[in-house]
mmCIF file of C-alpha atoms in Angstrom:
data_model
loop_
_atom_site.group_PDB
_atom_site.id
_atom_site.type_symbol
_atom_site.label_atom_id
_atom_site.label_comp_id
_atom_site.label_asym_id
_atom_site.label_seq_id
_atom_site.Cartn_x
_atom_site.Cartn_y
_atom_site.Cartn_z
ATOM 1 C CA MET A 179 64.055 48.894 -86.187
ATOM 2 C CA THR A 180 61.953 47.332 -83.531
ATOM 3 C CA SER A 181 58.806 48.634 -84.072
ATOM 4 C CA LEU A 182 59.490 47.658 -88.010
ATOM 5 C CA ILE A 183 59.948 44.092 -86.834
ATOM 6 C CA SER A 184 56.826 44.070 -84.774
ATOM 7 C CA LEU A 185 54.510 45.414 -87.526
ATOM 8 C CA LEU A 186 56.094 42.718 -89.997
ATOM 9 C CA PHE A 187 55.069 40.217 -87.032
ATOM 10 C CA VAL A 188 51.481 41.540 -86.522
ATOM 11 C CA GLY A 189 51.195 41.414 -90.294
ATOM 12 C CA SER A 190 52.014 38.076 -90.698
ATOM 13 C CA VAL A 191 49.787 36.720 -87.665
ATOM 14 C CA ALA A 192 46.976 38.582 -89.181
ATOM 15 C CA ALA A 193 47.278 36.604 -92.899
ATOM 16 C CA GLN A 194 47.649 33.554 -90.865
ATOM 17 C CA THR A 195 44.535 34.115 -88.777
ATOM 18 C CA GLY A 196 42.491 35.364 -91.707
ATOM 19 C CA SER A 197 40.892 31.806 -91.863
ATOM 20 C CA THR A 198 39.692 31.950 -88.298
ATOM 21 C CA GLY A 199 38.738 35.122 -87.718
ATOM 22 C CA SER A 200 36.086 37.190 -89.449
ATOM 23 C CA SER A 201 36.931 38.693 -92.590
ATOM 24 C CA GLY A 202 35.989 42.189 -91.449
ATOM 25 C CA SER A 203 38.441 41.767 -88.505
ATOM 26 C CA TRP A 204 41.340 40.276 -90.788
ATOM 27 C CA LEU A 205 41.075 43.074 -93.506
ATOM 28 C CA THR A 206 40.871 45.403 -90.460
ATOM 29 C CA GLN A 207 43.963 44.149 -88.760
ATOM 30 C CA LEU A 208 45.557 44.019 -92.522
ATOM 31 C CA SER A 209 44.804 47.326 -93.082
ATOM 32 C CA ASP A 210 45.887 48.888 -89.958
ATOM 33 C CA TRP A 211 49.474 47.160 -90.162
ATOM 34 C CA ALA A 212 49.748 48.446 -93.990
ATOM 35 C CA VAL A 213 48.872 51.804 -92.874
ATOM 36 C CA SER A 214 51.239 51.703 -89.991
ATOM 37 C CA LEU A 215 54.199 50.603 -92.189
ATOM 38 C CA MET A 216 53.257 53.349 -94.743
ATOM 39 C CA GLU A 217 53.469 55.888 -91.720
ATOM 40 C CA ILE A 218 56.566 54.632 -90.151
ATOM 41 C CA ILE A 219 59.012 54.224 -93.262
ATOM 42 C CA GLY A 220 57.099 56.437 -95.995
ATOM 43 C CA PRO A 221 56.518 55.299 -99.157
ATOM 44 C CA PRO A 222 59.232 52.626 -99.104
ATOM 45 C CA GLY A 223 56.822 51.021 -96.501
ATOM 46 C CA ALA A 224 54.420 50.636 -99.412
ATOM 47 C CA ALA A 225 57.104 48.989 -101.787
ATOM 48 C CA LEU A 226 57.883 46.548 -98.510
ATOM 49 C CA ALA A 227 54.213 45.577 -98.147
ATOM 50 C CA ILE A 228 53.532 44.709 -101.831
ATOM 51 C CA ALA A 229 56.760 42.924 -102.141
ATOM 52 C CA LEU A 230 55.528 40.609 -99.161
ATOM 53 C CA GLU A 231 52.065 40.382 -101.207
ATOM 54 C CA ASN A 232 54.173 38.704 -103.909
ATOM 55 C CA LEU A 233 55.757 36.258 -101.738
ATOM 56 C CA PHE A 234 53.070 35.698 -99.437
ATOM 57 C CA PRO A 235 49.786 35.379 -101.451
ATOM 58 C CA PRO A 236 47.347 35.681 -98.163
ATOM 59 C CA LEU A 237 48.433 39.355 -98.420
ATOM 60 C CA PRO A 238 46.103 41.077 -100.994
ATOM 61 C CA SER A 239 47.552 43.385 -103.121
ATOM 62 C CA GLU A 240 44.010 44.324 -103.592
ATOM 63 C CA VAL A 241 43.969 45.678 -100.016
ATOM 64 C CA ILE A 242 47.514 47.178 -99.921
ATOM 65 C CA LEU A 243 47.555 49.542 -103.116
ATOM 66 C CA PRO A 244 44.246 50.982 -102.560
ATOM 67 C CA LEU A 245 45.334 52.129 -98.729
ATOM 68 C CA ALA A 246 48.680 53.238 -100.659
ATOM 69 C CA GLY A 247 46.834 55.600 -102.653
ATOM 70 C CA PHE A 248 44.638 56.551 -99.906
ATOM 71 C CA ALA A 249 48.004 57.346 -97.538
ATOM 72 C CA ALA A 250 48.942 59.528 -100.534
ATOM 73 C CA ALA A 251 45.378 61.468 -100.442
ATOM 74 C CA ARG A 252 45.933 61.671 -96.520
ATOM 75 C CA GLY A 253 49.196 63.454 -97.685
ATOM 76 C CA SER A 254 51.870 60.950 -96.245
ATOM 77 C CA PHE A 255 53.388 60.994 -99.256
ATOM 78 C CA THR A 256 52.766 61.733 -102.773
ATOM 79 C CA LEU A 257 50.605 59.904 -105.342
ATOM 80 C CA ALA A 258 53.789 59.987 -107.747
ATOM 81 C CA GLU A 259 55.965 58.136 -104.657
ATOM 82 C CA ALA A 260 52.870 55.894 -104.230
ATOM 83 C CA LEU A 261 52.966 54.696 -107.557
ATOM 84 C CA ILE A 262 56.838 54.105 -108.098
ATOM 85 C CA TRP A 263 57.324 52.799 -104.845
ATOM 86 C CA THR A 264 54.389 50.154 -105.205
ATOM 87 C CA ILE A 265 55.721 49.000 -108.889
ATOM 88 C CA VAL A 266 59.101 48.814 -107.228
ATOM 89 C CA GLY A 267 57.743 46.428 -104.304
ATOM 90 C CA SER A 268 55.978 44.531 -107.145
ATOM 91 C CA VAL A 269 59.276 44.131 -109.486
ATOM 92 C CA VAL A 270 61.095 43.062 -106.057
ATOM 93 C CA GLY A 271 58.969 40.572 -105.222
ATOM 94 C CA ALA A 272 58.470 39.243 -108.488
ATOM 95 C CA VAL A 273 62.238 38.590 -109.043
ATOM 96 C CA ALA A 274 62.656 37.022 -105.922
ATOM 97 C CA LEU A 275 60.457 34.322 -107.063
ATOM 98 C CA TYR A 276 62.003 34.240 -110.628
ATOM 99 C CA TRP A 277 65.383 33.463 -108.849
ATOM 100 C CA VAL A 278 63.927 30.763 -106.811
ATOM 101 C CA GLY A 279 62.445 29.001 -110.141
ATOM 102 C CA ARG A 280 65.962 29.762 -111.868
ATOM 103 C CA LEU A 281 67.642 28.123 -108.713
ATOM 104 C CA LEU A 282 65.327 25.142 -108.776
ATOM 105 C CA GLY A 283 66.050 24.588 -112.346
ATOM 106 C CA ARG A 284 64.214 22.439 -114.870
ATOM 107 C CA GLU A 285 65.560 18.956 -114.162
ATOM 108 C CA ARG A 286 64.540 19.336 -110.225
ATOM 109 C CA THR A 287 60.990 20.904 -111.205
ATOM 110 C CA ARG A 288 60.192 17.789 -113.477
ATOM 111 C CA LYS A 289 61.474 15.353 -110.954
ATOM 112 C CA ILE A 290 59.002 17.197 -108.523
ATOM 113 C CA PHE A 291 56.300 17.260 -110.699
ATOM 114 C CA GLY A 292 56.753 13.472 -111.864
ATOM 115 C CA TRP A 293 56.192 12.837 -108.137
ATOM 116 C CA LEU A 294 52.661 14.026 -108.429
ATOM 117 C CA PRO A 295 49.621 11.778 -108.968
ATOM 118 C CA LEU A 296 48.211 11.605 -112.428
ATOM 119 C CA VAL A 297 51.227 14.017 -113.490
ATOM 120 C CA ASP A 298 53.057 12.520 -116.603
ATOM 121 C CA ILE A 299 56.142 13.985 -117.663
ATOM 122 C CA SER A 300 54.759 14.511 -120.915
ATOM 123 C CA ASP A 301 52.342 16.787 -119.327
ATOM 124 C CA VAL A 302 55.535 18.711 -117.873
ATOM 125 C CA ASP A 303 57.340 19.033 -121.355
ATOM 126 C CA LYS A 304 54.071 20.474 -122.929
ATOM 127 C CA VAL A 305 53.675 23.039 -120.053
ATOM 128 C CA GLU A 306 57.284 23.855 -120.277
ATOM 129 C CA ALA A 307 56.882 24.088 -124.480
ATOM 130 C CA TRP A 308 53.663 26.370 -124.100
ATOM 131 C CA PHE A 309 55.729 28.783 -121.438
ATOM 132 C CA VAL A 310 58.679 28.957 -123.776
ATOM 133 C CA LYS A 311 56.230 29.877 -126.706
ATOM 134 C CA HIS A 312 53.864 32.218 -124.518
ATOM 135 C CA GLY A 313 56.251 33.351 -122.073
ATOM 136 C CA PRO A 314 56.224 36.922 -122.537
ATOM 137 C CA LYS A 315 52.440 37.177 -122.828
ATOM 138 C CA ALA A 316 52.170 34.794 -119.710
ATOM 139 C CA VAL A 317 54.520 37.325 -117.544
ATOM 140 C CA PHE A 318 52.675 40.520 -118.689
ATOM 141 C CA PHE A 319 49.283 39.578 -118.252
ATOM 142 C CA GLY A 320 49.677 37.033 -115.400
ATOM 143 C CA ARG A 321 50.729 40.352 -113.260
ATOM 144 C CA MET A 322 47.336 41.373 -113.370
ATOM 145 C CA VAL A 323 45.282 38.436 -112.800
ATOM 146 C CA PRO A 324 44.896 37.057 -108.944
ATOM 147 C CA ILE A 325 46.935 34.023 -107.907
ATOM 148 C CA PHE A 326 48.910 33.919 -110.962
ATOM 149 C CA ARG A 327 50.592 37.356 -109.825
ATOM 150 C CA SER A 328 52.872 35.612 -107.774
ATOM 151 C CA LEU A 329 52.987 31.986 -109.325
ATOM 152 C CA ILE A 330 53.735 32.899 -112.852
ATOM 153 C CA SER A 331 57.489 34.528 -111.741
ATOM 154 C CA ILE A 332 58.676 30.562 -111.032
ATOM 155 C CA PRO A 333 58.042 29.127 -114.568
ATOM 156 C CA ALA A 334 59.816 31.982 -115.996
ATOM 157 C CA GLY A 335 62.745 31.592 -113.630
ATOM 158 C CA VAL A 336 62.823 27.736 -114.560
ATOM 159 C CA THR A 337 62.574 28.123 -118.252
ATOM 160 C CA GLN A 338 65.279 30.838 -117.653
ATOM 161 C CA MET A 339 63.386 33.538 -119.688
ATOM 162 C CA PRO A 340 66.126 36.436 -119.911
ATOM 163 C CA PHE A 341 66.226 38.414 -116.840
ATOM 164 C CA GLY A 342 65.949 41.846 -118.579
ATOM 165 C CA GLN A 343 62.762 40.534 -120.694
ATOM 166 C CA PHE A 344 61.104 39.227 -117.239
ATOM 167 C CA VAL A 345 61.974 42.711 -115.474
ATOM 168 C CA LEU A 346 60.493 44.827 -118.160
ATOM 169 C CA LEU A 347 57.401 42.805 -118.913
ATOM 170 C CA THR A 348 56.894 42.545 -114.964
ATOM 171 C CA THR A 349 57.385 46.171 -114.654
ATOM 172 C CA ALA A 350 54.893 46.879 -117.438
ATOM 173 C CA GLY A 351 52.264 44.567 -116.108
ATOM 174 C CA SER A 352 52.634 45.432 -112.551
ATOM 175 C CA ALA A 353 52.461 49.334 -113.637
ATOM 176 C CA ILE A 354 49.068 48.885 -114.901
ATOM 177 C CA TRP A 355 47.594 46.691 -112.124
ATOM 178 C CA ASN A 356 48.973 49.101 -109.369
ATOM 179 C CA SER A 357 47.958 52.203 -110.948
ATOM 180 C CA ILE A 358 44.530 51.144 -111.137
ATOM 181 C CA PHE A 359 44.143 50.337 -107.491
ATOM 182 C CA VAL A 360 46.565 53.128 -106.012
ATOM 183 C CA LEU A 361 44.605 55.622 -108.015
ATOM 184 C CA ALA A 362 41.221 54.205 -106.952
ATOM 185 C CA GLY A 363 42.161 54.122 -103.609
ATOM 186 C CA PHE A 364 43.457 58.035 -104.288
ATOM 187 C CA TYR A 365 40.019 58.913 -105.388
ATOM 188 C CA LEU A 366 38.049 56.870 -103.299
ATOM 189 C CA GLY A 367 39.717 58.432 -100.187
ATOM 190 C CA ASP A 368 37.907 57.007 -97.168
ATOM 191 C CA ASN A 369 35.660 54.669 -99.336
ATOM 192 C CA TRP A 370 38.945 52.771 -100.678
ATOM 193 C CA HIS A 371 37.408 49.640 -99.411
ATOM 194 C CA ILE A 372 34.830 49.666 -101.985
ATOM 195 C CA VAL A 373 37.579 48.744 -104.589
ATOM 196 C CA GLU A 374 38.711 45.736 -102.548
ATOM 197 C CA GLU A 375 34.936 44.553 -102.588
ATOM 198 C CA TYR A 376 35.062 44.522 -106.271
ATOM 199 C CA ALA A 377 38.434 43.002 -106.686
ATOM 200 C CA ASN A 378 37.306 40.221 -104.619
ATOM 201 C CA VAL A 379 34.575 39.178 -106.657
ATOM 202 C CA PHE A 380 36.940 38.956 -109.711
ATOM 203 C CA GLN A 381 39.398 36.974 -107.594
ATOM 204 C CA LYS A 382 36.440 34.529 -106.822
ATOM 205 C CA ILE A 383 35.899 34.041 -110.410
ATOM 206 C CA VAL A 384 39.553 33.282 -111.170
ATOM 207 C CA ILE A 385 39.430 30.517 -108.291
ATOM 208 C CA VAL A 386 36.150 29.245 -109.424
ATOM 209 C CA VAL A 387 37.716 28.836 -112.852
ATOM 210 C CA VAL A 388 41.080 27.410 -112.011
ATOM 211 C CA VAL A 389 38.747 24.545 -109.529
ATOM 212 C CA PHE A 390 37.024 23.794 -112.429
ATOM 213 C CA ALA A 391 40.184 23.423 -114.868
ATOM 214 C CA ILE A 392 41.489 21.214 -112.415
ATOM 215 C CA ILE A 393 38.691 19.147 -112.044
ATOM 216 C CA GLY A 394 38.519 18.743 -115.616
ATOM 217 C CA TRP A 395 41.918 18.015 -116.119
ATOM 218 C CA VAL A 396 41.938 15.513 -113.327
ATOM 219 C CA ILE A 397 38.585 13.464 -114.996
ATOM 220 C CA TYR A 398 40.180 13.626 -118.181
ATOM 221 C CA LYS A 399 43.384 12.165 -116.803
ATOM 222 C CA LEU A 400 41.554 9.541 -114.955
ATOM 223 C CA ASN A 401 39.334 8.682 -118.322
ATOM 224 C CA LYS A 402 42.637 8.259 -120.201
ATOM 225 C CA ARG A 403 44.530 5.968 -117.840
ATOM 226 C CA ARG A 404 41.051 3.774 -117.674
ATOM 227 C CA GLY A 405 40.874 3.396 -121.264
ATOM 228 C CA ALA A 406 44.805 2.687 -121.309
ATOM 229 C CA LYS A 407 44.114 0.073 -118.942
ATOM 230 C CA VAL A 408 41.069 -1.308 -120.783
ATOM 231 C CA SER A 409 43.154 -1.760 -123.883
ATOM 232 C CA SER A 410 46.096 -3.383 -122.549
ATOM 233 C CA THR A 411 43.430 -6.137 -120.905
ATOM 234 C CA ASP A 412 41.625 -6.310 -124.432
ATOM 235 C CA GLU A 413 45.213 -7.197 -126.015
ATOM 236 C CA ARG A 414 45.607 -9.658 -123.481
#
């Protein structure tokens, strides 16, 4: 038990120091931590690592999942165990965030976003209406998109998506995402890190798209408010 707690502490430190150290040394520390966790408690270690990845996004699934496949290739456990346990970990982490959103509730969410600059309650209502309509697709495909993998569980809880439906869609989406990376790590063996390199490119593309979307939205809101002020001045 003590060794497991130590491993969890080292893993959290590695994630927090990623911005101060070199990328290579951080990934090496994280890789060593994940492999040690899997070696100590077996396939449940892979589940624990990927569950933590859902709760703490600095722990990238693009590293942990190929490592689970690599551990299976080395004989630490079977490929089937790697797939099953990583999917279990993904679902557990997503369910935890779902209940965070569920406990937070609609009214608290509206108040929180209402305090943010440039955010109108009508904006929150529009997003909520969109999620109610497209929530199932958002949860399923969101499980295969970096950043949104974790975040998508919260609005599902806030809008009170049926729990069984959420678990089913999360399991299906996670099974596809996890299988791709676990199988890649299994068949690439010692070259598992190649997967992480390509996944990083995809993640950066997603981040750039999100940043530009936020900038565009801020510009739109500023122009809209400026136009409203001009209109009110002209009326006077």
